Coordinates of C-alpha atoms in Angstrom, one line a residue:
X1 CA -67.8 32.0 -105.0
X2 CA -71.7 32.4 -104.9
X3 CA -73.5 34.4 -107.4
X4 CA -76.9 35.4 -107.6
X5 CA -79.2 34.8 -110.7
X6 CA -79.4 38.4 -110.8
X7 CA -76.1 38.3 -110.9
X8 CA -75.7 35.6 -113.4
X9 CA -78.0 37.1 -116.0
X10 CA -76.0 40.2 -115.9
X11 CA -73.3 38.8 -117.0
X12 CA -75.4 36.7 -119.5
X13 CA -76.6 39.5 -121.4
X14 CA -73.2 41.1 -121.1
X15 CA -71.3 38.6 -122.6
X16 CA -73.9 38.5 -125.7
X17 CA -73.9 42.2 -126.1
X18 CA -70.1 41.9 -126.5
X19 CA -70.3 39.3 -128.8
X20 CA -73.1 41.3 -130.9
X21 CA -70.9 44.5 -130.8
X22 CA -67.7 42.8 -131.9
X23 CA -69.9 41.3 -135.1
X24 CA -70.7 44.6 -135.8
X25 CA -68.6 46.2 -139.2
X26 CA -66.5 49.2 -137.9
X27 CA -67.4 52.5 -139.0
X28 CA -64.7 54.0 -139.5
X29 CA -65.4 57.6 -138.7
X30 CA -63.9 60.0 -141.3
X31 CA -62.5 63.8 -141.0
X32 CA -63.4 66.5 -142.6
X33 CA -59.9 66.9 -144.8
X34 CA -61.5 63.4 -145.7
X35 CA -64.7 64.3 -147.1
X36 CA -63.4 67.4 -148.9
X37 CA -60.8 64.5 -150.3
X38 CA -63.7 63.0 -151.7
X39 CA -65.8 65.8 -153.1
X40 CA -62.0 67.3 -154.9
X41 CA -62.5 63.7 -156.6
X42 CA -65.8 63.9 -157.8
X43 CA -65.0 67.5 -159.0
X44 CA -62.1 66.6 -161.1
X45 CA -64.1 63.6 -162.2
X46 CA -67.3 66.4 -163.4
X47 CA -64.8 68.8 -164.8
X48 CA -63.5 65.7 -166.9
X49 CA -67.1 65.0 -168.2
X50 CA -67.4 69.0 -168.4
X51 CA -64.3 69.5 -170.7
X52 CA -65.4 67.0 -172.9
X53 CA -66.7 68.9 -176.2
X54 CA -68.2 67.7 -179.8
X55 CA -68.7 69.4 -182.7
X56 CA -71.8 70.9 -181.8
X57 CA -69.5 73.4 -179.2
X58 CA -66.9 73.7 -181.5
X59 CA -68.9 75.3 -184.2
X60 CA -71.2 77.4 -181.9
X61 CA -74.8 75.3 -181.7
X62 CA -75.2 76.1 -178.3
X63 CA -76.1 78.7 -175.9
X64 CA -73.0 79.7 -173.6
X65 CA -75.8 82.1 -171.5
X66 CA -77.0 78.4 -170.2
X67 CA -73.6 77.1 -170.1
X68 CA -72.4 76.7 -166.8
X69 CA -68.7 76.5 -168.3
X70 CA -69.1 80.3 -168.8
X71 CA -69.7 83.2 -166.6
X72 CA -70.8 87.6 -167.7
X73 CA -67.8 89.9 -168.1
X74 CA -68.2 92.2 -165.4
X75 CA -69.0 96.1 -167.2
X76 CA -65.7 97.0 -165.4
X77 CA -63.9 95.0 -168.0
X78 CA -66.1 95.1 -171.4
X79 CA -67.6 97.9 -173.2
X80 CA -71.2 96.8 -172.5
X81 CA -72.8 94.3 -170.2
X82 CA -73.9 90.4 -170.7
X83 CA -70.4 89.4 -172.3
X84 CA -69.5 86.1 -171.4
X85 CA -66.4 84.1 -171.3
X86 CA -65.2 80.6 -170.1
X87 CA -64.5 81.0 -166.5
X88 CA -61.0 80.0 -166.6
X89 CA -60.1 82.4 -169.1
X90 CA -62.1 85.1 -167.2
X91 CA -60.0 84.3 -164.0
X92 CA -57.0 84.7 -165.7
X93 CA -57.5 87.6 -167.8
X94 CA -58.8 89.8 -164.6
X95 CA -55.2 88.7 -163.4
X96 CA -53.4 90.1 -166.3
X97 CA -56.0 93.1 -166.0
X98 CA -54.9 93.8 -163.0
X99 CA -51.2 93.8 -164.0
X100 CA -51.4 95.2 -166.8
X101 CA -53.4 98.2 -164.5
X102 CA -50.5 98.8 -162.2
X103 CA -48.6 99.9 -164.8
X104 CA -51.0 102.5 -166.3
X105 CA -52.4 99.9 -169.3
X106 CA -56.1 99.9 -168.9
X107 CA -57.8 96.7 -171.4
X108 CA -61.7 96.8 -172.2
X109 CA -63.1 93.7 -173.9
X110 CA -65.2 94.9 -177.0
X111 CA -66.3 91.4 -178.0
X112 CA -65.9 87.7 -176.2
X113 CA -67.9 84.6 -177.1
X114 CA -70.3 84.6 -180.3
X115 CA -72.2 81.7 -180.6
X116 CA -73.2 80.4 -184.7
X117 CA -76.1 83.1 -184.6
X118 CA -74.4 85.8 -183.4
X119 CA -72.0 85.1 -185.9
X120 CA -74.3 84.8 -188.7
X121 CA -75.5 87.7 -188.1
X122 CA -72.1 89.5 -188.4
X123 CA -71.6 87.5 -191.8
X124 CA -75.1 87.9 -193.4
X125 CA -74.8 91.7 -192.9
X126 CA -71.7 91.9 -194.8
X127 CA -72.8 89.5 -197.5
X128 CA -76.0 91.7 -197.7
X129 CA -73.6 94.9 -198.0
X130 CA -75.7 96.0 -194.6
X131 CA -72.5 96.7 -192.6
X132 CA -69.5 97.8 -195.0
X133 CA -65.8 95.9 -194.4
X134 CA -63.2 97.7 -192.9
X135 CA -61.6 99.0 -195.9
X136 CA -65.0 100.5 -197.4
X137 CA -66.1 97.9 -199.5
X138 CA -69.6 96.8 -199.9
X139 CA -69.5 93.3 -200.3
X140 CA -73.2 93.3 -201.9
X141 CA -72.9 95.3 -204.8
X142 CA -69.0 96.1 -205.2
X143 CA -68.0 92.2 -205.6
X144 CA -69.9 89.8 -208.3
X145 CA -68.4 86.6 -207.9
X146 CA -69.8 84.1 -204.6
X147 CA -66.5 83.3 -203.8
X148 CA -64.5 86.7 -204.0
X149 CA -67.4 87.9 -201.5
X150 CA -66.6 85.3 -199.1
X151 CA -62.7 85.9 -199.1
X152 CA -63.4 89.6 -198.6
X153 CA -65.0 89.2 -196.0
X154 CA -63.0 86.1 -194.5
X155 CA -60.4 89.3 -193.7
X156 CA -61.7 89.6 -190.7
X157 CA -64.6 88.1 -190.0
X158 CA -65.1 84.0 -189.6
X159 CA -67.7 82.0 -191.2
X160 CA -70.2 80.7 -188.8
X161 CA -69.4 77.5 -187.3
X162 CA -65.6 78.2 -188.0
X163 CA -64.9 81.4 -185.0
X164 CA -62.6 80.8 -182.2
X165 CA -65.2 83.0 -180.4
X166 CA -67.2 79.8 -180.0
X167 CA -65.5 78.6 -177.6
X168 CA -65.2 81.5 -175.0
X169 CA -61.2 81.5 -174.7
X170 CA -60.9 84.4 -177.3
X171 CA -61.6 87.9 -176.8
X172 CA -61.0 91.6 -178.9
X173 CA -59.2 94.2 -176.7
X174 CA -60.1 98.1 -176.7
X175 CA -60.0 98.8 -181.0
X176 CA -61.0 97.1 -183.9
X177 CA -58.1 99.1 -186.0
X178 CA -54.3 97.8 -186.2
X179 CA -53.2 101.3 -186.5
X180 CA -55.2 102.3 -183.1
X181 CA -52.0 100.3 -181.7
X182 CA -49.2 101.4 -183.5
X183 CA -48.7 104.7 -181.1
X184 CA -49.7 106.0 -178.2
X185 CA -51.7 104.1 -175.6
X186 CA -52.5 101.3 -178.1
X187 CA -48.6 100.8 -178.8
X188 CA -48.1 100.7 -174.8
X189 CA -50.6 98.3 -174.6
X190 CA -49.7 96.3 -177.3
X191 CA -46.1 96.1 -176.7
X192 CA -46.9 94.9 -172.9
X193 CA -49.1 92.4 -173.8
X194 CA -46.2 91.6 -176.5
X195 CA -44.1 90.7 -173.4
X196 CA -46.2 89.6 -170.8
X197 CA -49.5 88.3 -172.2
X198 CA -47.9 84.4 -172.2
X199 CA -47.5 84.7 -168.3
X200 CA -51.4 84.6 -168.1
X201 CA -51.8 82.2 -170.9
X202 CA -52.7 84.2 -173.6
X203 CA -51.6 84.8 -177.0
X204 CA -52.3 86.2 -180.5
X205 CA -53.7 83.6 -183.1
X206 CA -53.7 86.5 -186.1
X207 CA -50.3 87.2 -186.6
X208 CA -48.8 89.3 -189.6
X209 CA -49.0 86.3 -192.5
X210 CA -45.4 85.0 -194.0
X211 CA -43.6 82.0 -194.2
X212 CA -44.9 80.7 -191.0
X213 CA -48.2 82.3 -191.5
X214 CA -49.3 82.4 -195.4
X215 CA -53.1 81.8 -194.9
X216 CA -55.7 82.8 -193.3
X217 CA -57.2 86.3 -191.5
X218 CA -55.2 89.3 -191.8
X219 CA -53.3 90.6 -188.7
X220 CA -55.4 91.0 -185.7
X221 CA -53.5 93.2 -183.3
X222 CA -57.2 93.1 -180.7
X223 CA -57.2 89.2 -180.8
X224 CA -56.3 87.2 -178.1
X225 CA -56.5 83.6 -177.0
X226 CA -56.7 81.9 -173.8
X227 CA -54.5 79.0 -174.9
X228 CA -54.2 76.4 -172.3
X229 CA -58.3 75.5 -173.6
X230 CA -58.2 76.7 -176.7
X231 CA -54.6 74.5 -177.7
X232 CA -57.1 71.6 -177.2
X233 CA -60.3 72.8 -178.9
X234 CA -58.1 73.8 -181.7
X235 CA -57.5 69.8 -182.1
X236 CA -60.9 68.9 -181.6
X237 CA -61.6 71.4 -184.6
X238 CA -59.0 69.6 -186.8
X239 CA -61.8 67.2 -187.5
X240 CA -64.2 69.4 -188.6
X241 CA -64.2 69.1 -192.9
X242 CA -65.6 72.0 -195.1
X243 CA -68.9 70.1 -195.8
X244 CA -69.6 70.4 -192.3
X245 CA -69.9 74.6 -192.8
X246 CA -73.3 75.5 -193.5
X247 CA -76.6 77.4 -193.1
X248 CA -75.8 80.7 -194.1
X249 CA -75.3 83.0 -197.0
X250 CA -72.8 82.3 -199.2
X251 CA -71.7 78.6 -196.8
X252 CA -71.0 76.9 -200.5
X253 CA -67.8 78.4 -201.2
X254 CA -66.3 76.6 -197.9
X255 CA -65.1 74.0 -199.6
X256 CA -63.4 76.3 -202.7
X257 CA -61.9 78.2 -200.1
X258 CA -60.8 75.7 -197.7
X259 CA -61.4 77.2 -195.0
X260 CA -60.9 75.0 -192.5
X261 CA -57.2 74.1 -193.5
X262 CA -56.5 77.7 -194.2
X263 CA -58.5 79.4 -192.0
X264 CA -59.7 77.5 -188.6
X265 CA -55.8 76.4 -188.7
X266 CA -54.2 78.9 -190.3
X267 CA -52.9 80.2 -186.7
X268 CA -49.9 81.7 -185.2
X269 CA -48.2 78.4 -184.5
X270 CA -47.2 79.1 -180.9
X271 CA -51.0 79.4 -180.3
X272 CA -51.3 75.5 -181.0
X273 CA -49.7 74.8 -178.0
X274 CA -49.3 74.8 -174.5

C-alpha cells in the first residue's frame, strides 16, 4: 500500500506524541470528598499543635482575647459583654443552656476565664482589705499574720497563677452565694444541673470538703467545669510546684500552704476524669 510523505509524517509525529504522552506521570485527578479528606487531616494535625499547653497557659501569662482557642460569651448568656470562654466549652454549654431553657431553668454566666492579672487584681484587693470576703472580714486590718490572710482568702478566691479560670473550661453560674441555691429558682437550678450537667460535660470541682474532699476551697455551688479539657489541664498542672507561684501580694506563703497539692488538686475527684 502506497503512502504519501504527508501521510508518512503524520503518522511520524503521531507515534512520538504517543510515546511522549505515555512517559508522562498520571495525574490522578482528585474529588472534592478528597480534598476535604485532606484539609480534616491537616485540621486534626493544627488542633494537636493547638492543644498543646505549657505552663505559661496553665498559670494565666497570656491573653485569651488574642487566643484563637477562645471565643466572647454572647450578652444572651453572661451578665455583661466581652466574657470569653474556650470554644468547646462554649458549644457545649449553649447546648445545656438550651436544655436546661426548655424546662424553665434560665443560667447567666457571672464570670468565665481570668487570666494572672485579672486574677491579681481580685487577690491584691482582698489582701489590701479594698473588697471585703464574703463573710465580712477585712483581710487588711482584721488578720495580722501573712499566712492566715492568705488562707482566708484562699476560701474562695485562687492565688494567681493557680485558677481553673485560666484555662477557659470553668465558669460561675447566676449567684455568688451557696444559699441563693438552696430554694427557689437556685435549688431548681441546681438540682438539674445536679442531674444533667455530666450529659454536657460539665461538673462541680468545689464540692462540700470530707473524706474525699478535706482540702481545698470551700463549697462552690456557682462553679462548674468543662471536663473533657480541663481533666487534661488538670494533669498538666500537676507539675506546677509552689515555688513556681509568684508576683503578687502575699505569693510567699505558697509554699506554707501548699497550695498546689491542696488547692490546684484538691478537687471533686470525678472532675479528674473523663
Amino acid at each position: 500500500m502506497y503512502n504519501s510523505p504527508s501521510h508518512t509524517l503524520f503518522l511520524f509525529f503521531s507515534i512520538v506524541i504517543g510515546i511522549i504522552y505515555s512517559c508522562k506521570p498520571k495525574i490522578e485527578r482528585t474529588h472534592s470528598p478528597n480534598i476535604v479528606s485532606a484539609s480534616i487531616i491537616d485540621t486534626q494535625s493544627m488542633n494537636r499543635l493547638i492543644d498543646t499547653v505549657g505552663m505559661d497557659y496553665i498559670m494565666g501569662h497570656f491573653d485569651p482575647a488574642t487566643d484563637n482557642r477562645f471565643t466572647i460569651i454572647e450578652d444572651k448568656y453572661a451578665d455583661r459583654s466581652g466574657l470569653l470562654m474556650r470554644i468547646e466549652a462554649y458549644e457545649e454549654f449553649i447546648r445545656m443552656y438550651d436544655a436546661a431553657s426548655a424546662e424553665g431553668i434560665r443560667f447567666k454566666i457571672r464570670s468565665a476565664t481570668r487570666n494572672f492579672d485579672y486574677q491579681k487584681g481580685i487577690w491584691e484587693r482582698k489582701w489590701l482589705g479594698q473588697t471585703i470576703v464574703s463573710d465580712g472580714t477585712n483581710v487588711h486590718t482584721d488578720i495580722a499574720q501573712p499566712i492566715d490572710k492568705a488562707l482566708k482568702i484562699l476560701e474562695y478566691s485562687s492565688m494567681p497563677g493557680t485558677s481553673r479560670h485560666h484555662w477557659g473550661t470553668d465558669i460561675d453560674l447566676n449567684s455568688f452565694d451557696n444559699g441563693w441555691f438552696e430554694s427557689g429558682e437556685g435549688l431548681k437550678l441546681y438540682t438539674w444541673m445536679q442531674a444533667h450537667a455530666h450529659e454536657y460535660g460539665f461538673c462541680q470541682p468545689y464540692t462540700t470538703k470530707g473524706v474525699d474532699r478535706p482540702h481545698g476551697y470551700n463549697e462552690e455551688k456557682w462553679h462548674w467545669s468543662y471536663i473533657p479539657l480541663s481533666a487534661d489541664l488538670i494533669q498538666e498542672a500537676e507539675r506546677l510546684n509552689d515555688n513556681m507561684i509568684k508576683g503578687f501580694m502575699g505569693a510567699e506563703q505558697a509554699e506554707a500552704i501548699g497550695v498546689v497539692e491542696k488547692y490546684i488538686l484538691g478537687i471533686n475527684s470525678t472532675c479528674k476524669i473523663h
